[in-house]
XYZ file of C-alpha atoms in Angstrom:
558
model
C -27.317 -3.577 -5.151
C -30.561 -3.436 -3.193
C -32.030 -1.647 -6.280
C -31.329 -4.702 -8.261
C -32.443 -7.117 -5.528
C -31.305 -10.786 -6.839
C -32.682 -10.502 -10.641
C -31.657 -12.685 -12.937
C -32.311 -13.415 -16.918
C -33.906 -16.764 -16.308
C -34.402 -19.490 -13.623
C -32.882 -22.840 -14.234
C -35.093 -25.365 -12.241
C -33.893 -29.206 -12.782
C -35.737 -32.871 -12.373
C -33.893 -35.862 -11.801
C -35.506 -37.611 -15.214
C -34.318 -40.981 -13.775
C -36.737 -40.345 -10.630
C -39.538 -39.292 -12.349
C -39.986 -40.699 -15.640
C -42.297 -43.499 -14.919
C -44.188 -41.297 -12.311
C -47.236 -39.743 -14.280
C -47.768 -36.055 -15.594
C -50.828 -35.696 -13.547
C -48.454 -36.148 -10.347
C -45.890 -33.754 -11.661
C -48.265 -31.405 -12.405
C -49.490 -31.127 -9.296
C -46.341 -30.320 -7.508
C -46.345 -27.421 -5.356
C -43.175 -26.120 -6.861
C -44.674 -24.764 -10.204
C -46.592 -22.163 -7.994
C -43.681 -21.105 -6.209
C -41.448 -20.940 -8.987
C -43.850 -18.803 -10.974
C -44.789 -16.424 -8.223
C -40.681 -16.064 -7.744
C -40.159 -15.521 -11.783
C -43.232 -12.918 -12.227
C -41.235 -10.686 -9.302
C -38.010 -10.719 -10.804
C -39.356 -10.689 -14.459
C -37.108 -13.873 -15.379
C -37.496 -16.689 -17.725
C -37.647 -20.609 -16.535
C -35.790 -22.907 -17.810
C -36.881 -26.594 -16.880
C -33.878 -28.872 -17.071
C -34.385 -32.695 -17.255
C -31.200 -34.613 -15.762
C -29.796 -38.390 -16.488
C -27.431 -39.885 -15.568
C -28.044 -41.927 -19.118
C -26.704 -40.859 -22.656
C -29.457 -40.030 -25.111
C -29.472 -42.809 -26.981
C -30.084 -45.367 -24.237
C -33.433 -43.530 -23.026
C -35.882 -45.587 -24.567
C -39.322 -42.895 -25.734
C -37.415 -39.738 -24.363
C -38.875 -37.406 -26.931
C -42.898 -38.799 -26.733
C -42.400 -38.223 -22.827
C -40.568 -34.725 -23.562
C -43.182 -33.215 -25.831
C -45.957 -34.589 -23.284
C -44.494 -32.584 -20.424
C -43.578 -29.486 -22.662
C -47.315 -28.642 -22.925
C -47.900 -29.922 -19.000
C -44.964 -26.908 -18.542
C -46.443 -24.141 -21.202
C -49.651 -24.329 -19.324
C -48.393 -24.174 -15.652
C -45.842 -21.636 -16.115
C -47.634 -19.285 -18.920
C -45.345 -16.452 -20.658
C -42.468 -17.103 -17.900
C -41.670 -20.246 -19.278
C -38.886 -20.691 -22.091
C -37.678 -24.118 -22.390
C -36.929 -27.830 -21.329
C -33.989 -29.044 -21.670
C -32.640 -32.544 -21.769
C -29.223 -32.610 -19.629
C -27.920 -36.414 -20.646
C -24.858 -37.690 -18.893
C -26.059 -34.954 -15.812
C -25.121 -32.066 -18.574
C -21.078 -33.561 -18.789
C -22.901 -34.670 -22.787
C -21.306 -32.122 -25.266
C -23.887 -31.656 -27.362
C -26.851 -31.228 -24.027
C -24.605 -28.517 -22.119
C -23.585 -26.529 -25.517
C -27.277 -25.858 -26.016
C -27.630 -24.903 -22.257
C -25.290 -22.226 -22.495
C -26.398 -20.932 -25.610
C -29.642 -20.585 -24.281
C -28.635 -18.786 -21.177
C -26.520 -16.505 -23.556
C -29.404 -15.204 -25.714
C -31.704 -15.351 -22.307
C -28.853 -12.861 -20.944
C -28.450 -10.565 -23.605
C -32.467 -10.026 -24.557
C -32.972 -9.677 -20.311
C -30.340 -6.865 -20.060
C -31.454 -5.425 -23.328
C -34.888 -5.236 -22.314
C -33.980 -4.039 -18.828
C -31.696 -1.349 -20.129
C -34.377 0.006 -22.472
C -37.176 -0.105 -19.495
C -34.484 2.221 -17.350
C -34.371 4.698 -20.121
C -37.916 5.323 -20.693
C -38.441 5.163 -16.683
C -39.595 8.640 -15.282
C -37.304 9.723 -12.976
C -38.579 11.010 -9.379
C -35.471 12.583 -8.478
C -31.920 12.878 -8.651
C -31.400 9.999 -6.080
C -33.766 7.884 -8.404
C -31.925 8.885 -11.720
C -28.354 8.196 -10.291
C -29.522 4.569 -9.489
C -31.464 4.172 -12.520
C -28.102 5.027 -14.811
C -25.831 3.271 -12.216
C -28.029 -0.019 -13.044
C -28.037 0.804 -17.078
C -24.730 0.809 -17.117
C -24.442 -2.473 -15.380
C -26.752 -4.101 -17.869
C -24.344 -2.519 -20.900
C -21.352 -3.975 -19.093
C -22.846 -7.346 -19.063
C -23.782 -7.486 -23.000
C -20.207 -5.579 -23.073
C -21.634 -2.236 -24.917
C -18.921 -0.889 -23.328
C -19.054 2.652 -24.711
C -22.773 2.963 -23.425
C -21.673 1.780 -20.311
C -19.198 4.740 -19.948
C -21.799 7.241 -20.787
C -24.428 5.551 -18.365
C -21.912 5.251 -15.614
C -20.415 9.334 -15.848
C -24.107 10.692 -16.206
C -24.973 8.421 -12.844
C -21.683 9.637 -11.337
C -22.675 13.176 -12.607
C -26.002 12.788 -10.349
C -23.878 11.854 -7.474
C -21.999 14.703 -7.275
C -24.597 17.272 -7.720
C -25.985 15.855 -5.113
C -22.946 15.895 -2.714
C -22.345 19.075 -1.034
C -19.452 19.711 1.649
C -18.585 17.089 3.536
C -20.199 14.718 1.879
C -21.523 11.435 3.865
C -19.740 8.406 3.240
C -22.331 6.326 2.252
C -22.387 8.961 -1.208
C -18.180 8.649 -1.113
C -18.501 4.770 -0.846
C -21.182 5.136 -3.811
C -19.145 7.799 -5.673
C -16.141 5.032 -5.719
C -17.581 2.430 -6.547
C -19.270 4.468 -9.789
C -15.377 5.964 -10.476
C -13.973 2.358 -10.336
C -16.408 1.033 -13.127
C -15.866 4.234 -15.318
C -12.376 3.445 -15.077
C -12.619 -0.269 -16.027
C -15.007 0.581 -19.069
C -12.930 2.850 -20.267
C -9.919 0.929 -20.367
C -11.476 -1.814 -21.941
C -13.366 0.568 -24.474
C -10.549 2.885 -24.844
C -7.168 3.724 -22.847
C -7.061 5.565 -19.882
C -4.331 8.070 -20.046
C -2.720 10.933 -17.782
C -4.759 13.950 -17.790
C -7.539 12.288 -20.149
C -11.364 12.634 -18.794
C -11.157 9.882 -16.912
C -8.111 10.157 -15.136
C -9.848 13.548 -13.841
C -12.816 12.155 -12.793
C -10.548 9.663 -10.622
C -8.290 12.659 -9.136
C -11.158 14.499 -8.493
C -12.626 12.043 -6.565
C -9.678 11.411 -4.578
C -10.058 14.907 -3.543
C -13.674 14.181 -2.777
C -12.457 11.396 -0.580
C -9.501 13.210 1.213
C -12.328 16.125 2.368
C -12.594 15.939 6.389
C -15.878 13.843 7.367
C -18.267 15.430 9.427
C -18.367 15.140 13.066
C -20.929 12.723 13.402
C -19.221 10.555 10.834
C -15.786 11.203 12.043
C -15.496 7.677 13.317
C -12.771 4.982 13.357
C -14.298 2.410 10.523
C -15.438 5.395 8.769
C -11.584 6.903 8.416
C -10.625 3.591 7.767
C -12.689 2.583 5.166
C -12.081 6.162 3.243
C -8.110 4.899 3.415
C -9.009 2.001 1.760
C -11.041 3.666 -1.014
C -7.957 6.252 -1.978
C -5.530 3.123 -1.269
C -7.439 1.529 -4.207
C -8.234 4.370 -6.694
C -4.531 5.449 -6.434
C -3.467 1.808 -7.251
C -5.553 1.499 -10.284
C -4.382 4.810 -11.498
C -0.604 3.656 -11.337
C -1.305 0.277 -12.265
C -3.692 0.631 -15.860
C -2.785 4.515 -17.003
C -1.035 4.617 -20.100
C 1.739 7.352 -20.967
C 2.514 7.727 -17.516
C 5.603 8.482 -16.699
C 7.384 7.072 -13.891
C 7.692 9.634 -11.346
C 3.646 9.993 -11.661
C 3.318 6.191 -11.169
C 5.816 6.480 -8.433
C 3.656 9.291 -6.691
C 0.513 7.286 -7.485
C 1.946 4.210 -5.494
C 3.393 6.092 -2.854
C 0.299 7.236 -2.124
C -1.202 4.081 -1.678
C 1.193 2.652 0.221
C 0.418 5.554 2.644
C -3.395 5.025 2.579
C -2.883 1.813 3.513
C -0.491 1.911 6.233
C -2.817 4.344 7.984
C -5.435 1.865 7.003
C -3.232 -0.936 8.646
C -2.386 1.386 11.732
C -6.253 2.007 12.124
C -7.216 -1.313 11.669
C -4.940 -2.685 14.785
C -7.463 -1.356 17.617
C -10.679 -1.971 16.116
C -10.480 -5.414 15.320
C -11.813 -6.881 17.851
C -14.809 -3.285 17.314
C -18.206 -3.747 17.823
C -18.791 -1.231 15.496
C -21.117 -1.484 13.190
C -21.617 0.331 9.617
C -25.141 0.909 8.072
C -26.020 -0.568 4.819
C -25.856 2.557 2.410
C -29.318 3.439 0.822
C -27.716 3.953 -2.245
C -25.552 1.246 -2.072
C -27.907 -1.381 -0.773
C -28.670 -4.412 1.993
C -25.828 -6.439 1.154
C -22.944 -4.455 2.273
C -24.050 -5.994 5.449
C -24.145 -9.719 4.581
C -21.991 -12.670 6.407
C -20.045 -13.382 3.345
C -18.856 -9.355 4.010
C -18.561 -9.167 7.583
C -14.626 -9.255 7.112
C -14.578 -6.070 5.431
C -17.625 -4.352 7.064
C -17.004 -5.775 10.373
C -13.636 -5.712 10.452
C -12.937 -9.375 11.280
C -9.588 -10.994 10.093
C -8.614 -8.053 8.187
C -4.969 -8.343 9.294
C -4.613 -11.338 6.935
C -6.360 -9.183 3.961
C -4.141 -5.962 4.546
C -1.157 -7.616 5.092
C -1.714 -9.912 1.396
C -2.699 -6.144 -0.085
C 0.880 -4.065 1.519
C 3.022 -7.111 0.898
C 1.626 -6.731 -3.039
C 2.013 -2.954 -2.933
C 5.709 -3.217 -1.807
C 6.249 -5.840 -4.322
C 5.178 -3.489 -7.517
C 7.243 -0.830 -5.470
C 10.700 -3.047 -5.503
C 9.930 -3.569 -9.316
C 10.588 0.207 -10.201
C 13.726 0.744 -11.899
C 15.550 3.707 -10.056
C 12.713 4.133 -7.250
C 13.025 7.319 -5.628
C 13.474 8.513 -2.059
C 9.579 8.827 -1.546
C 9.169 5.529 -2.817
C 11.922 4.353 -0.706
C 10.628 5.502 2.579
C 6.877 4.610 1.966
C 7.812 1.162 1.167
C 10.300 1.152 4.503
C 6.746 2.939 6.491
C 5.046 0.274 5.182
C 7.668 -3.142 5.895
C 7.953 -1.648 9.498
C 3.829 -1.671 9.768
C 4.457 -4.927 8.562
C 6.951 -5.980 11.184
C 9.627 -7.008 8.856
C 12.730 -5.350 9.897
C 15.533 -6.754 7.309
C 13.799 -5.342 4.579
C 13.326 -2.038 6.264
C 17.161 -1.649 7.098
C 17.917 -2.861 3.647
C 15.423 0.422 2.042
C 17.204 2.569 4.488
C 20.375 1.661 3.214
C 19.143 2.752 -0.293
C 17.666 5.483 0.846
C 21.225 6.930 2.400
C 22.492 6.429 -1.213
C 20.050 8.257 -2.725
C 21.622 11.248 -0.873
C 18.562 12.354 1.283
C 20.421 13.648 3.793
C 18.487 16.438 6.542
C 17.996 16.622 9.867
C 13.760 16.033 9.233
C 14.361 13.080 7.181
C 16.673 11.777 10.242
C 13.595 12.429 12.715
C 11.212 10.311 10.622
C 13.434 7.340 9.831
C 14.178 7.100 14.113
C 10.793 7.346 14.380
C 10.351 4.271 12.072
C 13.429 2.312 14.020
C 12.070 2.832 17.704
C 8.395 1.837 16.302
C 10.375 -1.195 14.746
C 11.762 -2.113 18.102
C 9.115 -1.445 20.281
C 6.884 -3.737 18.602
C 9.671 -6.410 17.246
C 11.205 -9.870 19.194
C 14.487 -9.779 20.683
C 16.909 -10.764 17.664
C 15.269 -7.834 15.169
C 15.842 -5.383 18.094
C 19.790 -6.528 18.410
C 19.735 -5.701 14.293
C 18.057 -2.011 14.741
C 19.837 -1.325 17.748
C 23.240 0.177 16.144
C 20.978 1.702 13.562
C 18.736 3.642 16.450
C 21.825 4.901 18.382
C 22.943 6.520 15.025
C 19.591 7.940 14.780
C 19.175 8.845 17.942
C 23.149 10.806 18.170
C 22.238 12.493 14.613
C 19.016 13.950 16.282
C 21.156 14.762 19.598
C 23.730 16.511 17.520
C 22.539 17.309 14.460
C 21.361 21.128 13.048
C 18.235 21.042 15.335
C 16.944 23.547 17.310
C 18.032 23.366 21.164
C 15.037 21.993 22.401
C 15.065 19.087 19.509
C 18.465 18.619 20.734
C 17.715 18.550 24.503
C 14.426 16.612 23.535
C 16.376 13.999 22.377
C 19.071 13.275 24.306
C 16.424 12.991 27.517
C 15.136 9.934 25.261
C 18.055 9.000 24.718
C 19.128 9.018 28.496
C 15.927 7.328 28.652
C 16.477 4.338 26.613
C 20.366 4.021 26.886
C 19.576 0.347 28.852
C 19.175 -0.678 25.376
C 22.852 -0.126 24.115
C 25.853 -1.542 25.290
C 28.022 0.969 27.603
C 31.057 0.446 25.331
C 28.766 1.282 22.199
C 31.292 2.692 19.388
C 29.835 4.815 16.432
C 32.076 5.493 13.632
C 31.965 7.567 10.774
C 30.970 8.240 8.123
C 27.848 5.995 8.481
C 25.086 6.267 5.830
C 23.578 10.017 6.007
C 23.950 10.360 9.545
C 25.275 13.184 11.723
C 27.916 12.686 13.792
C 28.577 14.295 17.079
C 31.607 16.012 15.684
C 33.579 16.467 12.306
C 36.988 17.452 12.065
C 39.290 19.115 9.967
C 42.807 17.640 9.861
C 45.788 20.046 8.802
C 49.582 19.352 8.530
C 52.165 22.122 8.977
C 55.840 21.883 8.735
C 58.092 22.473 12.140
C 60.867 24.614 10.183
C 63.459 23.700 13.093
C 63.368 20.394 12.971
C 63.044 18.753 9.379
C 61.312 15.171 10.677
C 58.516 16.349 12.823
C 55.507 17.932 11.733
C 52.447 19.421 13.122
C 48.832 18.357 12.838
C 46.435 20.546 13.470
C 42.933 19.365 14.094
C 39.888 21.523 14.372
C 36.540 19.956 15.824
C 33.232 21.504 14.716
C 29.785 20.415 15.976
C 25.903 21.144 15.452
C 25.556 20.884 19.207
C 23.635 24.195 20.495
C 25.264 23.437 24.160
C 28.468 22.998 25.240
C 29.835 19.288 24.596
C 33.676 18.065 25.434
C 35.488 15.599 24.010
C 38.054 13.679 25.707
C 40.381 10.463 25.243
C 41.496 11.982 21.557
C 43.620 9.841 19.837
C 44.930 10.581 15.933
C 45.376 8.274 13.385
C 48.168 7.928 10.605
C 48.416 5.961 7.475
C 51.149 6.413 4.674
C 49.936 6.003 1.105
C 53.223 4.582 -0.962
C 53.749 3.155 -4.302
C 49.466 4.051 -4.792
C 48.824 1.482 -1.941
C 48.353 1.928 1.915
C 51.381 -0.448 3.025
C 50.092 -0.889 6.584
C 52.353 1.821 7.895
C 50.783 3.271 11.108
C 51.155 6.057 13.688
C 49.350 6.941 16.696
C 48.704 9.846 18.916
C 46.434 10.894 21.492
C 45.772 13.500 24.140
C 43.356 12.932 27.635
C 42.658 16.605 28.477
C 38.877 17.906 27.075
C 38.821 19.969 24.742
C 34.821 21.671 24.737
C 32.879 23.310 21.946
C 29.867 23.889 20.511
C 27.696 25.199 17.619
C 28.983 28.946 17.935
C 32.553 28.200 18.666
C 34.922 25.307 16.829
C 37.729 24.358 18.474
C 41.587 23.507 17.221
C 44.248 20.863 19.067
C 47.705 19.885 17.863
C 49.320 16.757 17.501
C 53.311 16.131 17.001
C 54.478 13.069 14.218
C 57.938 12.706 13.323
C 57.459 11.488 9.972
C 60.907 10.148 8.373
C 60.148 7.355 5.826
C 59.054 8.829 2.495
C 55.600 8.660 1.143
C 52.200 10.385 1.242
C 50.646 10.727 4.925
C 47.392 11.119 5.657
C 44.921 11.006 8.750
C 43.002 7.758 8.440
C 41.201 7.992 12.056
C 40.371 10.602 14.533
C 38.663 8.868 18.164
C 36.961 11.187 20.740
C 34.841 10.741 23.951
C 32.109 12.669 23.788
C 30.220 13.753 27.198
C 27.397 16.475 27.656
C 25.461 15.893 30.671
C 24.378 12.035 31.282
C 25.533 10.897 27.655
C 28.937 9.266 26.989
C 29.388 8.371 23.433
C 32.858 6.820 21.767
C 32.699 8.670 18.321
C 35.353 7.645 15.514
C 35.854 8.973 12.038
C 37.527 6.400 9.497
C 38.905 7.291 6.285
C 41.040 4.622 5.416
C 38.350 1.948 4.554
C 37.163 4.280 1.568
C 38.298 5.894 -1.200
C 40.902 8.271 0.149
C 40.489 11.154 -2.096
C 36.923 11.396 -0.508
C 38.497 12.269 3.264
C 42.044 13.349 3.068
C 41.681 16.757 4.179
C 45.199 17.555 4.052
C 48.324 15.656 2.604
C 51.992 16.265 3.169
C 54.732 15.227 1.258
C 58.111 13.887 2.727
């Protein structure tokens, strides 16, 4: 934080003791360094620690501790008040019994620095709200660092408090950037202090920052890094919440990570054309000097952040896959996200789930083509072959399916558009996932009372289709079920003249069997041409290759 500059509890400053022990203390007293280092400590308010290093163990150095106590008081009176201690480091500080009195000396050093700093920020007048939200921001850092962890919580609300009363409507992101990073060390206090559960204080303050985040920016922040950078923030808050709240239940945590994923694929999708951005953020006055340093420049600058989002979904889908049960919305934000991420078997493989899971409507059919054709578009030859079969499915449910007539027309002009892509002697059969097909039938038997061995099917086509579509080329399939097994007994019929229907008007054809062996018959495949303007599809339903109670429409004993 630019508030807190570089500050720290004490200065370690180290002499090579095998370089300079036969030089004399008038000639290391009159090193230029002493100045510097005491000009440096006096602005920072730290302590010095002089450390004396040797390669030697201690008890090879011949008159170490005459030589020691002679440059302890050459020390005391260069460095005044700012200086602590010297410190022997034997064996270069890899001796025990040297480094274990280093670090307990830093430890104290630490804890009376923070201590003293956190009481100095309390009894500081405040000039202004600005001034009292970094002033508590800072105290509760210092608590966090001596791990008074319920202080830190009170410091950190009452400085996220400030921040908010000073945010009015769309509020700039420099104070939503701020605001976060405040939220995201209330939250990690109180865990470690307490719990953080659904609904508790804490969880609000994170939902209600969310909202905070979500707000529209103003116009002359509405830019590209700035919407991607406030995906980021929700992608983050919404992945702690679902990752560290206790007595969650799972469709919460579900919601929580589906959101997430969702922040960061628009993160991802935003990130694509401003890579290579000269766009620039300013360093946050609140915030502070260093959001703008190299060792940043990845995440300000938006250099290489491919790698970095890509390590973050691939994580994301990872906790998603571990859910027991997921549900639909998890199922098609982590499919969003693998097709963002170019990887096309794991998409088809959620989609497949996500058929099972019942979801079927003509909306969710819109958004899961819109996923396959983004898939292709942006995919090498070999996953485009894989999604091609699944796209035509898409693409005939959305031609066909209970749309509106200009979805439908809509549609089928992109289809038109992009049948180059599909074979010309492209067969879809049903049923297939959730998909709609471009017709469903009803098959009926009847019995021919003057002639005992032939019987009638009647079959009545239905379709979703607004306009008029015709089918041609029907052929009717029969299977025999005997003994409770199909026994490969088969019978075939078919008809060339079109028959034509459409949403407002089914239509019914008849077929002739003479059926003379005994058994149970039913229809195990009905095969149409279907043709409406410049599309010719071969549609099939099969029923034979599931469980046959599921399709037998009608039976007919012999």
């Amino acid at each position: 934080m630019s508030q807190l500059h570089s500050r720290f509890s004490c200065v370690i400053f180290s002499l090579d003791w095998d370089s300079l022990r036969d030089v004399s203390l008038d000639v290391i007293k009159a090193l230029d360094v002493w100045n510097s280092l005491l000009e440096y400590s006096r602005s920072v308010r730290s302590k010095v620690i002089v450390a004396l290093a040797t390669e030697e163990e201690e008890t090879s150095v011949a008159d170490f501790q005459e030589k020691q106590t002679s440059l302890l008081q050459v020390l005391k009176a260069l460095l005044g008040e700012e200086f602590n201690a010297l410190v022997p480091l034997f064996k270069l500080g890899m001796e025990k019994k040297s480094a274990d009195i280093l670090l307990q000396m830093l430890e104290r050093l630490s804890r009376e620095y923070h201590t003293s700093e956190l009481t100095r920020l309390k009894n500081k007048t405040k000039k202004s709200r600005e001034h009292e939200l970094r002033c508590m921001f800072k105290a509760g850092r210092h608590c966090l660092v001596v791990r008074d962890l319920k202080t830190a919580t009170e410091c950190l609300e009452d400085a996220y408090d400030c921040l908010r009363s000073i945010v009015s409507s769309r509020a700039p992101m420099e104070l939503r950037m701020c605001g976060t990073i405040i939220v995201i060390h209330i939250l990690n206090a109180a865990k470690a202090a307490y719990s953080v559960a659904t609904g508790d204080k804490y969880y609000n303050i994170c939902e209600n920052h969310m909202t905070l985040l979500e707000e529209p920016l103003s116009e002359c922040e509405s830019n590209t890094l700035a919407q991607f950078l406030r995906l980021l923030l929700i992608d983050e808050l919404h992945f702690w919440l679902a990752k560290n709240t206790s007595c969650m239940t799972r469709s919460i945590c579900a919601s929580h990570l589906c959101a997430s994923m969702a922040a960061l694929e628009g993160a991802l999708r935003l990130s694509r054309p401003i890579e290579k951005s000269e766009e620039r953020l300013a360093a946050p006055p609140m915030i502070g000097v260093e959001c703008c340093l190299d060792s940043h420049q990845c995440i300000y600058f938006l250099k290489e952040t491919a790698v970095f989002l890509s390590e973050r979904a691939r994580g994301l889908l990872s906790d998603a896959a571990s859910l027991t049960n997921p549900s639909a919305e998890v199922l098609y934000a982590s499919m969003r996200l693998n097709v963002m991420l170019g990887r096309a078997d794991a998409a088809l493989q959620l989609l497949g789930k996500l058929w099972e899971q019942g979801v079927k409507s003509y909306d969710c059919t819109k958004s899961v083509h819109g996923l396959l054709m983004e898939l292709t578009d942006s995919a090498a030859g070999d996953v485009v072959q894989k999604c091609s079969r699944e796209v035509a499915f898409a693409f005939a449910s959305l031609c066909f399916g209970p749309g509106s007539s200009e979805q439908q027309n809509s549609f089928r002009d992109l289809f038109v558009s992009a049948a180059s892509r599909y074979p010309s002697d492209l067969l879809l059969s049903y049923p297939h996932k959730g998909y709609y097909a471009p017709f469903t039938v009803l098959c009926v038997f009847t019995h021919v009372h003057d002639n005992s061995s032939s019987h009638k099917m009647e079959l009545t086509f239905c379709t979703h289709s607004i306009d008029t579509i015709a089918l041609d080329s029907i052929s009717v399939g029969l299977s025999r079920l005997c003994k409770g097994k199909v026994d490969g007994w088969g019978l075939q019929s078919s008809m060339n003249g079109p028959v034509e229907l459409c949403s407002r008007n089914a239509n019914t054809v008849s077929f002739l069997f003479c059926l003379e062996d005994p058994g149970v018959y039913f229809c195990s495949a009905v095969s149409a041409r279907v043709r409406i303007g410049a599309i010719c599809l071969n549609v099939e339903w099969r029923f034979d290759e599931i469980e046959i109670e599921l399709y037998i429409f009608s039976i007919f004993h012999v």
